[in-house]
Amino acid sequence: MNNVSGISVFFLSGLNETRHHRSTLFFLSLLCYYIIILVNVSLILIIILDNSLHEPMYIMLCAFCMNGLYGTAGFFPKFLWDLLSPVHIISYSGCLLQAQVMHSFVCSDLSILAVMAYDRYVAICRPLVYHSVMSKQKAVKLLCFSWLISFCIVGTNIFLTFRLKLCSPFLSRLFCVNWSIVALACFPAETAVNNIVSFITIIIYVFHALFIIWSYMYLIKTCVNSLEKRAKFMQTCVPHLISLLTFAVTILFDLMTIRFSSTALPQFFQNFVAIEFLVIPPILNPLIYGFKLTKIRIKLLGVVTCKIK
């Protein structure tokens, strides 16, 4: 990849204040990544190997877990390496690639949650036509389309960043994100197109969020007077709502830190806020779905029981 700015590597300064605790951080991070892989892969395998779970809702859950593995793979291996290394650098192309993975992971998560909301709307509000409207094939197509569109939208933002001339190789973060790279541009006027496309991207995913909120508000209104629908909502929609809330809170904290970061905040706190969306949702989501969805809970208990015996 030809580098317009002449910068070949970026220096990541997010770990500068943790030099005395790196062994502890390495162990905790490795344990965290192991748990993420374990819970997500377990849920994916249970859904893939059990034919009774080959339904749209579980296919979407499988894609949700796969996306969590994709996003964390873009962060944890490099982060663990940095904890063992005296110098924290990343190549120019590697930084853009990491930014692509981070942003497409976040956008895909929101898109998958939107598809899940649509699926629950059809299942609860239009149950008689559910199997004709939402088949397994259509669920797979919707998920593939959602991920591809997210990847292309983020790719456009990253390409626009690639064309900028940068005047500094120093990033005050643990990993690369697009906005931090754009902030290093020598000529702020050149970032006008980046800002416009970023704004359009934000608007697109704000509409995703509004659609999800509208869907669940309509579902709540529909289910409130029906005991059967209320039970179905509590069983299948509450995990989606918890996932959405967790996702929204962690992303908003990170965006606020990026946009309004203050040197008065301790570096440790800034680092925690920066990575919480890569830690909390990938661990919490499989556990929520595993315990809340009856079919998956039964399968998990069966596996655990067999191993104990």
Short mmCIF file of C-alpha atoms in Angstrom, two decimals:
data_model
loop_
_atom_site.label_atom_id
_atom_site.label_comp_id
_atom_site.label_asym_id
_atom_site.label_seq_id
_atom_site.Cartn_x
_atom_site.Cartn_y
_atom_site.Cartn_z
CA MET A 1 0.00 0.00 0.00
CA ASN A 2 1.48 3.35 -1.04
CA ASN A 3 1.54 5.81 1.82
CA VAL A 4 0.50 9.33 0.79
CA SER A 5 1.67 10.87 4.06
CA GLY A 6 5.13 9.32 4.08
CA ILE A 7 4.45 7.77 7.51
CA SER A 8 5.29 4.07 7.64
CA VAL A 9 4.39 3.30 11.27
CA PHE A 10 2.22 4.70 14.05
CA PHE A 11 3.27 4.86 17.69
CA LEU A 12 0.51 3.90 20.13
CA SER A 13 0.85 5.74 23.43
CA GLY A 14 -2.14 4.27 25.27
CA LEU A 15 0.05 1.86 27.28
CA ASN A 16 2.72 4.34 28.33
CA GLU A 17 1.43 4.60 31.91
CA THR A 18 1.02 0.86 32.47
CA ARG A 19 4.66 -0.25 32.30
CA HIS A 20 4.63 -1.47 35.94
CA HIS A 21 1.48 -3.58 35.59
CA ARG A 22 1.91 -5.17 32.18
CA SER A 23 2.28 -8.74 33.44
CA THR A 24 -1.01 -8.49 35.33
CA LEU A 25 -2.70 -6.80 32.38
CA PHE A 26 -1.38 -9.46 30.02
CA PHE A 27 -2.75 -12.28 32.18
CA LEU A 28 -6.16 -10.60 32.61
CA SER A 29 -6.39 -9.73 28.91
CA LEU A 30 -5.43 -13.25 27.84
CA LEU A 31 -8.00 -14.71 30.24
CA CYS A 32 -10.64 -12.30 28.94
CA TYR A 33 -9.88 -13.19 25.31
CA TYR A 34 -9.98 -16.90 26.16
CA ILE A 35 -13.42 -16.48 27.76
CA ILE A 36 -14.67 -14.53 24.73
CA ILE A 37 -13.52 -17.28 22.37
CA LEU A 38 -14.89 -20.03 24.62
CA VAL A 39 -18.40 -18.65 25.12
CA ASN A 40 -18.86 -17.48 21.53
CA VAL A 41 -17.44 -20.60 19.86
CA SER A 42 -19.49 -22.82 22.19
CA LEU A 43 -22.70 -21.06 21.22
CA ILE A 44 -21.81 -21.10 17.51
CA LEU A 45 -21.06 -24.85 17.57
CA ILE A 46 -24.24 -25.66 19.49
CA ILE A 47 -26.32 -23.80 16.89
CA ILE A 48 -24.45 -25.25 13.87
CA LEU A 49 -24.44 -28.86 15.08
CA ASP A 50 -28.06 -29.01 16.26
CA ASN A 51 -30.56 -29.17 13.40
CA SER A 52 -33.42 -28.11 15.69
CA LEU A 53 -31.70 -24.73 16.10
CA HIS A 54 -31.49 -24.05 12.37
CA GLU A 55 -34.12 -21.34 12.62
CA PRO A 56 -33.82 -17.65 11.64
CA MET A 57 -33.53 -16.40 15.24
CA TYR A 58 -30.68 -18.79 16.09
CA ILE A 59 -28.95 -18.21 12.74
CA MET A 60 -28.91 -14.49 13.57
CA LEU A 61 -27.54 -15.23 17.03
CA CYS A 62 -24.81 -17.35 15.43
CA ALA A 63 -23.89 -14.45 13.12
CA PHE A 64 -23.91 -12.10 16.13
CA CYS A 65 -21.35 -14.29 17.93
CA MET A 66 -19.23 -14.65 14.78
CA ASN A 67 -19.13 -10.88 14.45
CA GLY A 68 -17.99 -10.63 18.08
CA LEU A 69 -15.09 -12.99 17.32
CA TYR A 70 -14.25 -10.96 14.21
CA GLY A 71 -14.11 -7.68 16.13
CA THR A 72 -12.09 -8.98 19.07
CA ALA A 73 -9.62 -10.69 16.70
CA GLY A 74 -8.82 -7.24 15.36
CA PHE A 75 -7.79 -6.05 18.81
CA PHE A 76 -6.66 -8.67 21.31
CA PRO A 77 -3.73 -10.38 19.47
CA LYS A 78 -2.08 -7.00 18.77
CA PHE A 79 -2.86 -5.72 22.27
CA LEU A 80 -1.38 -8.84 23.92
CA TRP A 81 1.74 -8.45 21.78
CA ASP A 82 2.06 -4.79 22.81
CA LEU A 83 1.87 -5.75 26.48
CA LEU A 84 4.99 -7.90 25.98
CA SER A 85 6.81 -5.39 23.77
CA PRO A 86 8.84 -2.37 24.94
CA VAL A 87 7.78 -0.34 21.86
CA HIS A 88 4.16 -0.09 20.79
CA ILE A 89 4.03 0.44 17.05
CA ILE A 90 1.80 -0.61 14.18
CA SER A 91 2.43 -0.29 10.46
CA TYR A 92 0.50 2.28 8.43
CA SER A 93 -1.38 -0.41 6.47
CA GLY A 94 -1.89 -2.45 9.66
CA CYS A 95 -3.40 0.59 11.38
CA LEU A 96 -5.87 1.19 8.54
CA LEU A 97 -6.74 -2.52 8.53
CA GLN A 98 -7.35 -2.49 12.29
CA ALA A 99 -9.55 0.62 11.95
CA GLN A 100 -11.50 -1.16 9.20
CA VAL A 101 -12.07 -4.19 11.43
CA MET A 102 -13.03 -2.14 14.51
CA HIS A 103 -15.54 0.07 12.71
CA SER A 104 -17.07 -2.66 10.53
CA PHE A 105 -17.48 -4.81 13.65
CA VAL A 106 -19.44 -2.05 15.39
CA CYS A 107 -21.56 -1.22 12.34
CA SER A 108 -22.28 -4.90 11.66
CA ASP A 109 -23.35 -5.41 15.27
CA LEU A 110 -25.94 -2.66 14.91
CA SER A 111 -27.10 -4.04 11.55
CA ILE A 112 -27.51 -7.55 12.98
CA LEU A 113 -29.47 -6.15 15.92
CA ALA A 114 -31.74 -4.38 13.40
CA VAL A 115 -32.31 -7.66 11.52
CA MET A 116 -33.04 -9.37 14.86
CA ALA A 117 -35.58 -6.66 15.70
CA TYR A 118 -37.30 -7.16 12.33
CA ASP A 119 -37.36 -10.92 12.91
CA ARG A 120 -39.00 -10.52 16.33
CA TYR A 121 -41.51 -8.02 14.93
CA VAL A 122 -42.64 -10.49 12.26
CA ALA A 123 -42.61 -13.46 14.68
CA ILE A 124 -44.76 -11.77 17.33
CA CYS A 125 -46.89 -9.28 15.40
CA ARG A 126 -47.43 -11.33 12.22
CA PRO A 127 -47.04 -14.96 13.34
CA LEU A 128 -49.28 -16.40 10.60
CA VAL A 129 -46.96 -15.22 7.81
CA TYR A 130 -43.68 -15.58 9.73
CA HIS A 131 -42.40 -18.69 7.92
CA SER A 132 -43.15 -17.21 4.51
CA VAL A 133 -41.66 -13.80 5.33
CA MET A 134 -38.63 -14.98 7.33
CA SER A 135 -37.15 -18.24 6.06
CA LYS A 136 -33.67 -19.57 6.84
CA GLN A 137 -32.46 -18.56 3.39
CA LYS A 138 -33.82 -15.02 3.76
CA ALA A 139 -32.23 -14.67 7.21
CA VAL A 140 -28.83 -15.68 5.79
CA LYS A 141 -29.23 -13.24 2.88
CA LEU A 142 -30.19 -10.38 5.21
CA LEU A 143 -27.21 -11.08 7.46
CA CYS A 144 -24.75 -11.31 4.55
CA PHE A 145 -26.15 -8.12 3.04
CA SER A 146 -25.92 -6.31 6.40
CA TRP A 147 -22.29 -7.32 6.92
CA LEU A 148 -21.28 -6.53 3.31
CA ILE A 149 -22.91 -3.08 3.37
CA SER A 150 -21.27 -2.27 6.72
CA PHE A 151 -17.89 -3.40 5.42
CA CYS A 152 -18.23 -1.28 2.25
CA ILE A 153 -19.44 1.84 4.11
CA VAL A 154 -16.54 1.62 6.56
CA GLY A 155 -14.15 0.82 3.68
CA THR A 156 -15.17 4.09 2.00
CA ASN A 157 -14.32 6.02 5.17
CA ILE A 158 -10.94 4.26 5.46
CA PHE A 159 -10.12 4.92 1.79
CA LEU A 160 -10.79 8.64 2.30
CA THR A 161 -8.44 8.56 5.29
CA PHE A 162 -5.76 6.83 3.20
CA ARG A 163 -5.65 9.80 0.80
CA LEU A 164 -4.79 12.28 3.60
CA LYS A 165 -1.30 13.61 4.23
CA LEU A 166 -0.52 13.05 7.91
CA CYS A 167 1.90 15.16 9.95
CA SER A 168 2.31 12.97 13.04
CA PRO A 169 2.78 9.24 13.65
CA PHE A 170 1.60 9.38 17.29
CA LEU A 171 -1.81 8.00 18.30
CA SER A 172 -2.85 8.44 21.92
CA ARG A 173 -4.86 5.21 21.95
CA LEU A 174 -4.47 1.47 22.45
CA PHE A 175 -5.56 0.73 18.89
CA CYS A 176 -6.33 2.48 15.62
CA VAL A 177 -9.67 4.13 14.92
CA ASN A 178 -10.49 6.22 11.89
CA TRP A 179 -11.24 9.50 13.65
CA SER A 180 -7.91 9.46 15.52
CA ILE A 181 -6.03 8.98 12.24
CA VAL A 182 -7.98 11.76 10.50
CA ALA A 183 -7.11 14.10 13.39
CA LEU A 184 -3.42 13.78 12.39
CA ALA A 185 -4.03 15.36 8.96
CA CYS A 186 -1.62 18.17 8.05
CA PHE A 187 -4.33 20.22 6.36
CA PRO A 188 -7.71 20.18 8.19
CA ALA A 189 -9.41 21.51 5.04
CA GLU A 190 -8.64 18.19 3.33
CA THR A 191 -10.73 16.34 5.90
CA ALA A 192 -14.00 18.01 4.80
CA VAL A 193 -14.98 15.02 2.63
CA ASN A 194 -14.05 12.65 5.49
CA ASN A 195 -16.31 14.59 7.84
CA ILE A 196 -19.22 14.57 5.37
CA VAL A 197 -18.96 10.82 4.71
CA SER A 198 -18.54 10.14 8.44
CA PHE A 199 -21.65 12.20 9.13
CA ILE A 200 -23.62 10.25 6.48
CA THR A 201 -22.37 6.99 8.02
CA ILE A 202 -23.52 8.11 11.47
CA ILE A 203 -26.94 9.07 10.06
CA ILE A 204 -27.32 5.65 8.40
CA TYR A 205 -26.68 3.83 11.67
CA VAL A 206 -28.77 6.28 13.69
CA PHE A 207 -31.66 5.20 11.45
CA HIS A 208 -30.75 1.59 12.27
CA ALA A 209 -31.02 2.45 15.97
CA LEU A 210 -34.32 4.31 15.47
CA PHE A 211 -35.74 1.33 13.59
CA ILE A 212 -34.73 -1.00 16.44
CA ILE A 213 -36.27 1.32 19.04
CA TRP A 214 -39.49 1.67 17.01
CA SER A 215 -39.71 -2.11 16.53
CA TYR A 216 -39.47 -2.86 20.23
CA MET A 217 -41.82 -0.04 21.20
CA TYR A 218 -44.37 -1.48 18.77
CA LEU A 219 -43.73 -4.97 20.14
CA ILE A 220 -44.27 -3.80 23.72
CA LYS A 221 -47.51 -2.06 22.70
CA THR A 222 -48.68 -5.22 20.91
CA CYS A 223 -47.74 -7.63 23.71
CA VAL A 224 -48.98 -5.69 26.72
CA ASN A 225 -52.57 -6.99 26.44
CA SER A 226 -51.75 -10.58 25.48
CA LEU A 227 -50.40 -13.04 28.02
CA GLU A 228 -49.10 -15.40 25.31
CA LYS A 229 -47.36 -12.63 23.34
CA ARG A 230 -46.00 -11.12 26.55
CA ALA A 231 -44.41 -14.45 27.48
CA LYS A 232 -42.91 -14.76 24.00
CA PHE A 233 -41.58 -11.20 24.20
CA MET A 234 -39.94 -11.84 27.58
CA GLN A 235 -38.41 -15.07 26.31
CA THR A 236 -36.98 -13.92 22.97
CA CYS A 237 -36.87 -10.10 22.94
CA VAL A 238 -35.43 -9.27 26.37
CA PRO A 239 -32.00 -10.72 25.42
CA HIS A 240 -32.03 -8.51 22.29
CA LEU A 241 -32.89 -5.44 24.38
CA ILE A 242 -30.10 -6.18 26.88
CA SER A 243 -27.63 -6.65 24.00
CA LEU A 244 -28.78 -3.38 22.43
CA LEU A 245 -28.49 -1.49 25.72
CA THR A 246 -25.02 -2.92 26.42
CA PHE A 247 -23.90 -2.09 22.89
CA ALA A 248 -25.29 1.46 23.01
CA VAL A 249 -23.78 2.33 26.40
CA THR A 250 -20.29 1.01 25.56
CA ILE A 251 -20.19 2.68 22.14
CA LEU A 252 -21.49 6.02 23.44
CA PHE A 253 -18.84 6.07 26.16
CA ASP A 254 -16.14 5.41 23.60
CA LEU A 255 -17.44 8.05 21.17
CA MET A 256 -17.60 10.62 23.93
CA THR A 257 -14.01 9.83 24.88
CA ILE A 258 -12.82 10.17 21.26
CA ARG A 259 -14.68 13.40 20.56
CA PHE A 260 -14.34 15.10 23.94
CA SER A 261 -11.26 13.46 25.43
CA SER A 262 -9.68 15.36 28.25
CA THR A 263 -6.10 15.19 29.46
CA ALA A 264 -7.52 15.52 32.98
CA LEU A 265 -8.90 11.98 32.76
CA PRO A 266 -6.50 9.25 33.91
CA GLN A 267 -5.03 7.21 31.05
CA PHE A 268 -6.22 4.00 32.70
CA PHE A 269 -9.83 5.25 32.64
CA GLN A 270 -9.52 6.34 29.01
CA ASN A 271 -8.15 2.90 28.11
CA PHE A 272 -10.97 1.11 29.91
CA VAL A 273 -13.62 3.18 28.15
CA ALA A 274 -11.87 2.60 24.82
CA ILE A 275 -11.93 -1.21 25.04
CA GLU A 276 -15.13 -1.93 26.98
CA PHE A 277 -17.13 -2.45 23.75
CA LEU A 278 -14.59 -5.16 22.85
CA VAL A 279 -14.90 -6.87 26.24
CA ILE A 280 -18.36 -6.51 27.77
CA PRO A 281 -20.73 -7.29 24.83
CA PRO A 282 -18.69 -10.24 23.40
CA ILE A 283 -18.72 -11.91 26.84
CA LEU A 284 -22.16 -10.85 28.02
CA ASN A 285 -24.19 -11.52 24.87
CA PRO A 286 -23.53 -15.30 24.57
CA LEU A 287 -24.16 -15.71 28.31
CA ILE A 288 -27.46 -13.80 28.13
CA TYR A 289 -28.72 -15.79 25.15
CA GLY A 290 -27.38 -19.04 26.58
CA PHE A 291 -29.28 -18.67 29.84
CA LYS A 292 -32.40 -16.92 28.53
CA LEU A 293 -33.28 -18.90 25.37
CA THR A 294 -34.76 -22.23 26.47
CA LYS A 295 -33.50 -24.40 23.59
CA ILE A 296 -29.92 -23.23 23.95
CA ARG A 297 -30.03 -23.48 27.76
CA ILE A 298 -31.19 -27.10 27.52
CA LYS A 299 -28.40 -27.94 25.05
CA LEU A 300 -25.78 -26.24 27.24
CA LEU A 301 -26.99 -28.07 30.35
CA GLY A 302 -26.90 -31.33 28.39
CA VAL A 303 -23.30 -30.74 27.32
CA VAL A 304 -22.21 -29.78 30.84
CA THR A 305 -23.99 -32.80 32.35
CA CYS A 306 -22.29 -35.19 29.89
CA LYS A 307 -18.87 -33.74 30.69
CA ILE A 308 -19.44 -34.06 34.44
CA LYS A 309 -20.49 -37.70 34.05
#
